[in-house]
PDB file of C-alpha atoms in Angstrom:
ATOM      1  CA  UNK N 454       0.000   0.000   0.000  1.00 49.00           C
ATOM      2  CA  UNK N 455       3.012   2.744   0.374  1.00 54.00           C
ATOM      3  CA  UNK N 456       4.252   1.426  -2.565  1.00 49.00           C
ATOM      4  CA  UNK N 457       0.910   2.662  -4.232  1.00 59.00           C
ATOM      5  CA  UNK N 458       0.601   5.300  -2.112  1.00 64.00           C
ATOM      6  CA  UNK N 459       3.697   6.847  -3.229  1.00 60.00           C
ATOM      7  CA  UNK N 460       3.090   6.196  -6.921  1.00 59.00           C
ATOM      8  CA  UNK N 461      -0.044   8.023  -6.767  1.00 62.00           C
ATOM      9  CA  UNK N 462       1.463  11.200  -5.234  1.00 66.00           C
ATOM     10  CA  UNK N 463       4.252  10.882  -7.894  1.00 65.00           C
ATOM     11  CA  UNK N 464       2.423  10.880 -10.681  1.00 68.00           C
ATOM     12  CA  UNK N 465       0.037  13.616  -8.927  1.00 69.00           C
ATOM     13  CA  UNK N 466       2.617  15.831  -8.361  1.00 71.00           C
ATOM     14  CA  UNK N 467       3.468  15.590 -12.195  1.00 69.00           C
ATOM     15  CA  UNK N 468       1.022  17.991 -13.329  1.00 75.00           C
ATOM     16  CA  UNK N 469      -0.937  16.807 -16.718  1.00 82.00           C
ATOM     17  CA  UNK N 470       1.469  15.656 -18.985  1.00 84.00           C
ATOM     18  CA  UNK N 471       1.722  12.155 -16.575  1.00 87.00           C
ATOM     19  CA  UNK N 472      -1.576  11.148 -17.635  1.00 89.00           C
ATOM     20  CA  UNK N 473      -0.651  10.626 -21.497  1.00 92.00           C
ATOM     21  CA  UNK N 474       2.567   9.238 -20.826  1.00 91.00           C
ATOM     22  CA  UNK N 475       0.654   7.153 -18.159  1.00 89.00           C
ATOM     23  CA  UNK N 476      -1.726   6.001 -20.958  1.00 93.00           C
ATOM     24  CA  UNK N 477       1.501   5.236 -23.772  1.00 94.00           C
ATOM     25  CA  UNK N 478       2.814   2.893 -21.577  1.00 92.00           C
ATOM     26  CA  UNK N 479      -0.399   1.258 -20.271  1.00 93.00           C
ATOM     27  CA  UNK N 480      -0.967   0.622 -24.124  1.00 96.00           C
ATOM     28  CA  UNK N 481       2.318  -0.588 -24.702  1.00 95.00           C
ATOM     29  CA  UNK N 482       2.464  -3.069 -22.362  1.00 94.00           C
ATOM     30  CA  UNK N 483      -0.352  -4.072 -23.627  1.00 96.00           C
ATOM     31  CA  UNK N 484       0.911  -4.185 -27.293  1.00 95.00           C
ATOM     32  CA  UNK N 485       3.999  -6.173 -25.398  1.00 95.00           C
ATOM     33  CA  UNK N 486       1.437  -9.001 -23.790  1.00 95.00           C
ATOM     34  CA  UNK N 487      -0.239  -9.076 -26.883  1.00 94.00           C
ATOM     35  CA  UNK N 488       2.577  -9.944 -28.959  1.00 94.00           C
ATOM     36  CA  UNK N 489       4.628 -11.831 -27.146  1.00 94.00           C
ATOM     37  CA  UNK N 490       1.307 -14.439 -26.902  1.00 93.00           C
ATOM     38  CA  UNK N 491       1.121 -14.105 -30.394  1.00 91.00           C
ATOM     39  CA  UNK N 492       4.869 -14.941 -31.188  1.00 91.00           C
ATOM     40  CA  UNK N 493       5.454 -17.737 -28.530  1.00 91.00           C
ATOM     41  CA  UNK N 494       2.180 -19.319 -29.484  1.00 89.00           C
ATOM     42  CA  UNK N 495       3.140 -19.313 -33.318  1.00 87.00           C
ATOM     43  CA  UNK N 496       6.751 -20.554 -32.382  1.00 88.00           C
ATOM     44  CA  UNK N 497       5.147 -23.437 -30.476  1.00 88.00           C
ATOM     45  CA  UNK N 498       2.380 -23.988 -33.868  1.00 86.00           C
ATOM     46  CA  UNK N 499       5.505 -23.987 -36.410  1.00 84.00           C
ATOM     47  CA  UNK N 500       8.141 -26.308 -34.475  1.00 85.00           C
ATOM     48  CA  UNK N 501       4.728 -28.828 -34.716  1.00 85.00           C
ATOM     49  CA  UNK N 502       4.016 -28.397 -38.420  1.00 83.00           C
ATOM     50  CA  UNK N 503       7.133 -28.495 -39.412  1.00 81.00           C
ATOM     51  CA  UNK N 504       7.799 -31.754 -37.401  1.00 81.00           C
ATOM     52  CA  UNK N 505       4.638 -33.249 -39.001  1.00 80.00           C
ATOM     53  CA  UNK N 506       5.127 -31.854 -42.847  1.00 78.00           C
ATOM     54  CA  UNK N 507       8.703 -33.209 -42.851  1.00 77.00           C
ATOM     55  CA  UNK N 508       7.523 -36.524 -41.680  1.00 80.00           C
ATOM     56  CA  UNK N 509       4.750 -37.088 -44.213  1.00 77.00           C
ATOM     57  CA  UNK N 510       7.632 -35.689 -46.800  1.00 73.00           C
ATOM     58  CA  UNK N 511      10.307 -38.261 -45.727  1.00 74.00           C
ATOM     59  CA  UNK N 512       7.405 -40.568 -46.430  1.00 75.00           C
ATOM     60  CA  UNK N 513       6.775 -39.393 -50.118  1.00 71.00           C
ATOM     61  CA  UNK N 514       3.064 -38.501 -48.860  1.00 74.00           C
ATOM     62  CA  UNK N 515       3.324 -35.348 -50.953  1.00 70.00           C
ATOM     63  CA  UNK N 516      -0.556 -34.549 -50.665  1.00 73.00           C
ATOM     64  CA  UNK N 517      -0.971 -35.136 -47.800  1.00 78.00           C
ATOM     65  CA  UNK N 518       1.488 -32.906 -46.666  1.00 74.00           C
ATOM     66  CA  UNK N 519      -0.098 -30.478 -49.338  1.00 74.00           C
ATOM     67  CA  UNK N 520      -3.392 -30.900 -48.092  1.00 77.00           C
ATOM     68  CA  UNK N 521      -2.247 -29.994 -43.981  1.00 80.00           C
ATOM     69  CA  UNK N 522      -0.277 -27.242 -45.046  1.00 77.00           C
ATOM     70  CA  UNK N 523      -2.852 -25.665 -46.860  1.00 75.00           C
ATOM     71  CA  UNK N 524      -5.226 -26.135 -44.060  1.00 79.00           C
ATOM     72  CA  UNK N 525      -2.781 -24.784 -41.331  1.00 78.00           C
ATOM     73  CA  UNK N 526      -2.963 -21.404 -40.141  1.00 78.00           C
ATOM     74  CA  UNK N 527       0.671 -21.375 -38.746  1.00 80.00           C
ATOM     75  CA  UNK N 528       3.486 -19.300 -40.705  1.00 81.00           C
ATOM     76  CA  UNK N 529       5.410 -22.181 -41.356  1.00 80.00           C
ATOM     77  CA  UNK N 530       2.406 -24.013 -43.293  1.00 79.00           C
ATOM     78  CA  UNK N 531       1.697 -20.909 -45.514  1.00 78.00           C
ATOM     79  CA  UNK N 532       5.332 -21.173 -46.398  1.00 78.00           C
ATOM     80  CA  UNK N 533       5.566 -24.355 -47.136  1.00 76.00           C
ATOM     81  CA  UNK N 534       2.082 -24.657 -48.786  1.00 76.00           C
ATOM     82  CA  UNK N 535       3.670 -22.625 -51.331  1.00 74.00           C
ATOM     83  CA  UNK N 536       6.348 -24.628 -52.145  1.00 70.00           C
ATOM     84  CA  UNK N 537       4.174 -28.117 -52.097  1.00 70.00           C
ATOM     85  CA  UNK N 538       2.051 -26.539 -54.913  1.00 71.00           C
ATOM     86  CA  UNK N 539       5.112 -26.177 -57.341  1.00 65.00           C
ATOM     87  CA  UNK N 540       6.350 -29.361 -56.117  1.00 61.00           C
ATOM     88  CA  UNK N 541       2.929 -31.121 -57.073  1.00 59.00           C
ATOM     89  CA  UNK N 542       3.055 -28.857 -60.350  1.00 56.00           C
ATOM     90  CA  UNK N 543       6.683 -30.400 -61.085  1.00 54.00           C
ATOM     91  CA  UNK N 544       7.808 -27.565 -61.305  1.00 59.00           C
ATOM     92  CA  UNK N 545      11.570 -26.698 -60.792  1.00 67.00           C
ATOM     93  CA  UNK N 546      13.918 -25.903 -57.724  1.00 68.00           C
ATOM     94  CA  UNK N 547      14.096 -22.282 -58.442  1.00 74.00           C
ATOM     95  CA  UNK N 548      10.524 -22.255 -58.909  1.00 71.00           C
ATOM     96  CA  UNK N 549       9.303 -23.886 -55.741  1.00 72.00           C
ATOM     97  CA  UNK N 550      12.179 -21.261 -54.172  1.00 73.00           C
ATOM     98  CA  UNK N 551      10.719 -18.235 -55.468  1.00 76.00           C
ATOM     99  CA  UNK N 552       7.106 -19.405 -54.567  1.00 74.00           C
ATOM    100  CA  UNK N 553       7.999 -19.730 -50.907  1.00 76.00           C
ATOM    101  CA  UNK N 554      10.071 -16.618 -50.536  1.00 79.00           C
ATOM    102  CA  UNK N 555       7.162 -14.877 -52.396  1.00 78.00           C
ATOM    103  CA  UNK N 556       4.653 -16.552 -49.462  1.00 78.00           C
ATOM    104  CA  UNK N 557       7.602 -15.372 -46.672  1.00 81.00           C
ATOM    105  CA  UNK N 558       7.044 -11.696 -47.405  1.00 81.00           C
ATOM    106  CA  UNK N 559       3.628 -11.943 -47.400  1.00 80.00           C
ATOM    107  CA  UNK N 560       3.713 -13.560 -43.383  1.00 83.00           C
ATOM    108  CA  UNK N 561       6.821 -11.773 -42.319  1.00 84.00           C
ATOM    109  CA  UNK N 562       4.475  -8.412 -41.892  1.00 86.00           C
ATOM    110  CA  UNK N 563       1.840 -10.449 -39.541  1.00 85.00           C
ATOM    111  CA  UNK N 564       4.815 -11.498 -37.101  1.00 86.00           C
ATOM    112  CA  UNK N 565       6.556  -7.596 -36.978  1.00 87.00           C
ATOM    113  CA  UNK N 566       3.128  -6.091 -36.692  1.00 88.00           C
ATOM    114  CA  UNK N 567       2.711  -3.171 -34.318  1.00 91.00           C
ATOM    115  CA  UNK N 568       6.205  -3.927 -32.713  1.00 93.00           C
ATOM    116  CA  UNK N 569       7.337  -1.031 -34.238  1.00 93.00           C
ATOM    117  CA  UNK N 570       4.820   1.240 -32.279  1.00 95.00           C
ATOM    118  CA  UNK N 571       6.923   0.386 -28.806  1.00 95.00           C
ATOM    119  CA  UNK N 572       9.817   2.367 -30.395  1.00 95.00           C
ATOM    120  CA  UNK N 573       7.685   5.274 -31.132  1.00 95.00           C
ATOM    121  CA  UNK N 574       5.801   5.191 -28.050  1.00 96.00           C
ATOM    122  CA  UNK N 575       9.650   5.480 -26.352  1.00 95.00           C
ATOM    123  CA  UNK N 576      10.117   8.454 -27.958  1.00 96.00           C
ATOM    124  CA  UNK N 577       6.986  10.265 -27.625  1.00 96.00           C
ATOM    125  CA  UNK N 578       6.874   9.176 -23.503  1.00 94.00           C
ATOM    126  CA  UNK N 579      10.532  11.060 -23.249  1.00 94.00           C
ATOM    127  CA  UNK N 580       9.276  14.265 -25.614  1.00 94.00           C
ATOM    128  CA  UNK N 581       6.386  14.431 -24.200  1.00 92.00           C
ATOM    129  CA  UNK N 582       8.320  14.696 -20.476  1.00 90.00           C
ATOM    130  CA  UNK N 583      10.525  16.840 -21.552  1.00 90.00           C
ATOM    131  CA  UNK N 584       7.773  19.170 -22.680  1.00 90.00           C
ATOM    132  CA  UNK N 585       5.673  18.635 -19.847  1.00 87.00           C
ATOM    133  CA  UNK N 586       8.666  20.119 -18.077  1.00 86.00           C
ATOM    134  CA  UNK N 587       9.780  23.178 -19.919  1.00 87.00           C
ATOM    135  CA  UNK N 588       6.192  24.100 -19.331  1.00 85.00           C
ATOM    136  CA  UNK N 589       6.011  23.334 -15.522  1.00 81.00           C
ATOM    137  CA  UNK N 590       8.843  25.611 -15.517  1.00 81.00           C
ATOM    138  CA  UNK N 591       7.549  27.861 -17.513  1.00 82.00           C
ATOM    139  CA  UNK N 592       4.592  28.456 -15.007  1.00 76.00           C
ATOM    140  CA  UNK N 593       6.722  28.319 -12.277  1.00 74.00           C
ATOM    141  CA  UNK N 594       8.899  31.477 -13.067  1.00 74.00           C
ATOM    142  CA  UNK N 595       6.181  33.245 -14.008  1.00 75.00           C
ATOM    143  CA  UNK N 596       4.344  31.915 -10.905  1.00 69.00           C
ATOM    144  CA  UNK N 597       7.144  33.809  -8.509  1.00 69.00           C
ATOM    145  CA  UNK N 598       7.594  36.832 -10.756  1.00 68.00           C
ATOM    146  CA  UNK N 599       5.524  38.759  -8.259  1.00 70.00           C
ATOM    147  CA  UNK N 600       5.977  37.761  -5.121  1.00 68.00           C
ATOM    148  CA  UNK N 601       7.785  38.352  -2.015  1.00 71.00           C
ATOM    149  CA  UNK N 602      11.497  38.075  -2.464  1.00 69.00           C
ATOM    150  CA  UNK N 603      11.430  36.153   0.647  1.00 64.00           C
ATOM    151  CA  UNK N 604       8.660  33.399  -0.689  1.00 69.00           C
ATOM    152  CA  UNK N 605      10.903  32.982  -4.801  1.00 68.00           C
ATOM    153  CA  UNK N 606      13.269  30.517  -3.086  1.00 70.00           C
ATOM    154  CA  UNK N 607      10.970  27.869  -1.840  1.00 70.00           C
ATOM    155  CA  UNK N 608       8.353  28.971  -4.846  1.00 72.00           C
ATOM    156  CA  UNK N 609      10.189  27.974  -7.191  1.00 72.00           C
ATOM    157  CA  UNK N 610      12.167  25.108  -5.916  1.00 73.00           C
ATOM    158  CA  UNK N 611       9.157  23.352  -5.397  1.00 71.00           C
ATOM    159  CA  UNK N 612       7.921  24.267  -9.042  1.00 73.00           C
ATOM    160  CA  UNK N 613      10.854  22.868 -10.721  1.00 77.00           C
ATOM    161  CA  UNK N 614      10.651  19.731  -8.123  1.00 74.00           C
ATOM    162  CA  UNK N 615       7.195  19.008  -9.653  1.00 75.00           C
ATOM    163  CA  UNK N 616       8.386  20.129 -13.575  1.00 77.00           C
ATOM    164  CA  UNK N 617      11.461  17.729 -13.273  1.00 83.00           C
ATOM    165  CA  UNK N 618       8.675  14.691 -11.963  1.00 85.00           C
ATOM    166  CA  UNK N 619       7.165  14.660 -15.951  1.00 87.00           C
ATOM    167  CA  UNK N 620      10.804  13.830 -17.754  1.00 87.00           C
ATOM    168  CA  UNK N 621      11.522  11.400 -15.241  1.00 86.00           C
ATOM    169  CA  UNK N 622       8.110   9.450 -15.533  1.00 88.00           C
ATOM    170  CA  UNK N 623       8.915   9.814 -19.068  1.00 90.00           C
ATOM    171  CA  UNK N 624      11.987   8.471 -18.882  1.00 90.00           C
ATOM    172  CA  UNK N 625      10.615   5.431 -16.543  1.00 89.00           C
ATOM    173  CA  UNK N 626       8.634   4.659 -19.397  1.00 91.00           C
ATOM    174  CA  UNK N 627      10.614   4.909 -22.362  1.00 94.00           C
ATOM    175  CA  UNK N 628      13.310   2.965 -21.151  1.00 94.00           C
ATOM    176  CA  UNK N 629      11.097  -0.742 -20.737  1.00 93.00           C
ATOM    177  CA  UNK N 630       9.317   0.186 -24.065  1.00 95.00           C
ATOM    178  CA  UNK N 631      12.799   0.367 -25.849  1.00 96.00           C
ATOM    179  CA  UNK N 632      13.891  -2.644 -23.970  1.00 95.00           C
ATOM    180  CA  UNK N 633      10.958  -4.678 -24.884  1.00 95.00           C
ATOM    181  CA  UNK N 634      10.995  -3.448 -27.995  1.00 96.00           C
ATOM    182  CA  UNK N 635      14.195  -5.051 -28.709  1.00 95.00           C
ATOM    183  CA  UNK N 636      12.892  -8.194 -27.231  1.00 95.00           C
ATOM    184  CA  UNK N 637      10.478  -8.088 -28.864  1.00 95.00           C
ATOM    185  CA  UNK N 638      12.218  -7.783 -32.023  1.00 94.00           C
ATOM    186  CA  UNK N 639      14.618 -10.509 -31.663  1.00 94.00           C
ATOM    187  CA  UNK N 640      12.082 -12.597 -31.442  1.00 92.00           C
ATOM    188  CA  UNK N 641      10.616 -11.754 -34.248  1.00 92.00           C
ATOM    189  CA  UNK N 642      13.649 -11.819 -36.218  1.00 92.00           C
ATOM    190  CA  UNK N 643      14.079 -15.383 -34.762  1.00 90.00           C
ATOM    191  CA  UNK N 644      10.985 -16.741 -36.008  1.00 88.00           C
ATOM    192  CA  UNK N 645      11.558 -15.287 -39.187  1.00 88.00           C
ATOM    193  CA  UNK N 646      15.040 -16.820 -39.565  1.00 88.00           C
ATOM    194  CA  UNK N 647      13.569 -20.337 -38.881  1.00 85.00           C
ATOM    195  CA  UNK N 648      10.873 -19.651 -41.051  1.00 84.00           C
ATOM    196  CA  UNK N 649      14.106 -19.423 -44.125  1.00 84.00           C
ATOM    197  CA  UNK N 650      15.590 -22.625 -42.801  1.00 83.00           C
ATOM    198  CA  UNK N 651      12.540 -24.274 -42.286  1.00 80.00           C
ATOM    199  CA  UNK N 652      12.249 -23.343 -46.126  1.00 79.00           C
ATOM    200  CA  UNK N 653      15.347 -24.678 -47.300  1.00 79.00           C
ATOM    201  CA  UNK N 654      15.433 -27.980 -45.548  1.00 78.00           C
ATOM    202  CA  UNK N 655      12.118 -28.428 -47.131  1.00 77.00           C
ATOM    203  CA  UNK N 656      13.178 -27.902 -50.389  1.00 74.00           C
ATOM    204  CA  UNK N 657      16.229 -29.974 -49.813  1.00 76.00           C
ATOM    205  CA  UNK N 658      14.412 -32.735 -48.448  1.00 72.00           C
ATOM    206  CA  UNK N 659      11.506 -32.389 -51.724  1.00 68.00           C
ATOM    207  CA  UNK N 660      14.383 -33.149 -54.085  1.00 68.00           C
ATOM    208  CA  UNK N 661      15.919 -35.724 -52.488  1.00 66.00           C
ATOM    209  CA  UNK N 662      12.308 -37.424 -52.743  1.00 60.00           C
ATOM    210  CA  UNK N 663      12.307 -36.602 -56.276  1.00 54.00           C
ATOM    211  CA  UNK N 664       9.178 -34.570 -55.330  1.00 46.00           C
TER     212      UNK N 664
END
């Protein structure tokens, strides 16, 4: 309870520029949640169609494996769907290649979707606390321009105290954004990178099946 306490009279002493950079990091946590769920769950949906499609492969079960990928709604099987078509097409290395690099750029945007935004939302947090504070200081001088010479000091000590409380709540939120941000973009970039290996094994292991 003093933790909240104390949070609450931070972020009250802040003056209004807390509650937008309050609500950019509420969303981008929740941006973070969302897609880290949506990366580890497609990570877990691609290691098990890729297990499965290679099986029926090694097999020779070519539509089969057609016929699952097609059906799947994992990255991995919209890859690879690709690449079965040409394959049951007979058509050539280069062509069952270009088909699944062509299906790779067309999934690659669904896994780096609204990442991106966590960077931005960084950057607007810190501007926005740095602006939040040039104009808490603003008010301040102008605050003590007419008072008792006695009353400036402590006038306008606590009026930059409270102007200096909006950068650093900015700065407490840009900081985990960026970080997660470049979590959350390894990740990605992870998942994309099996997605190409995932792609040539396949094609490696069509050809040796004379598929």
């Amino acid at each position: 309870m003093d933790f909240i306490s104390t949070a609450l009279q931070f972020l009250g002493r802040g003056g209004p520029f807390m509650y937008p950079i309050g609500f950019i990091l509420v969303l981008g946590l929740a941006i973070t949640i969302e897609r880290w769920m949506f990366l580890t769950r497609a990570h877990r949906e691609n290691q098990r169609m890729w297990n499965e499609l290679q099986d029926l492969v090694n097999r020779g079960e070519f539509d089969k494996a057609g016929d699952m990928a097609a059906q799947s709604d994992s990255a991995v099987g919209k890859v690879l769907a690709m690449g079965l078509a040409r394959a049951h097409g007979r058509d050539s290395r280069q062509d069952m290649e270009s088909a699944m690099e062509e299906s790779l750029l067309e999934v690659t945007p669904l896994l780096e979707k609204r990442t991106h935004y966590l960077a931005t939302f960084a950057n607007i947090a810190t501007l926005l606390g740095l602006l939040g504070t040039i104009i808490g200081l603003i008010q301040g001088f102008s605050a003590v321009a007419n008072v008792n010479p006695a009353e400036k000091a402590n006038l306008l000590s606590a009026s930059i105290s409270i102007a200096m409380n909006t950068t650093a709540f900015g700065l407490m939120t840009a900081i985990p954004l960026l970080l997660l941000h470049t979590y959350l973009t390894t990740k990605t970039n992870d998942l994309i990178d099996s997605l190409e290996m995932a792609s040539v094994k396949f094609v490696n292991a069509l050809s040796r099946r004379g598929g």
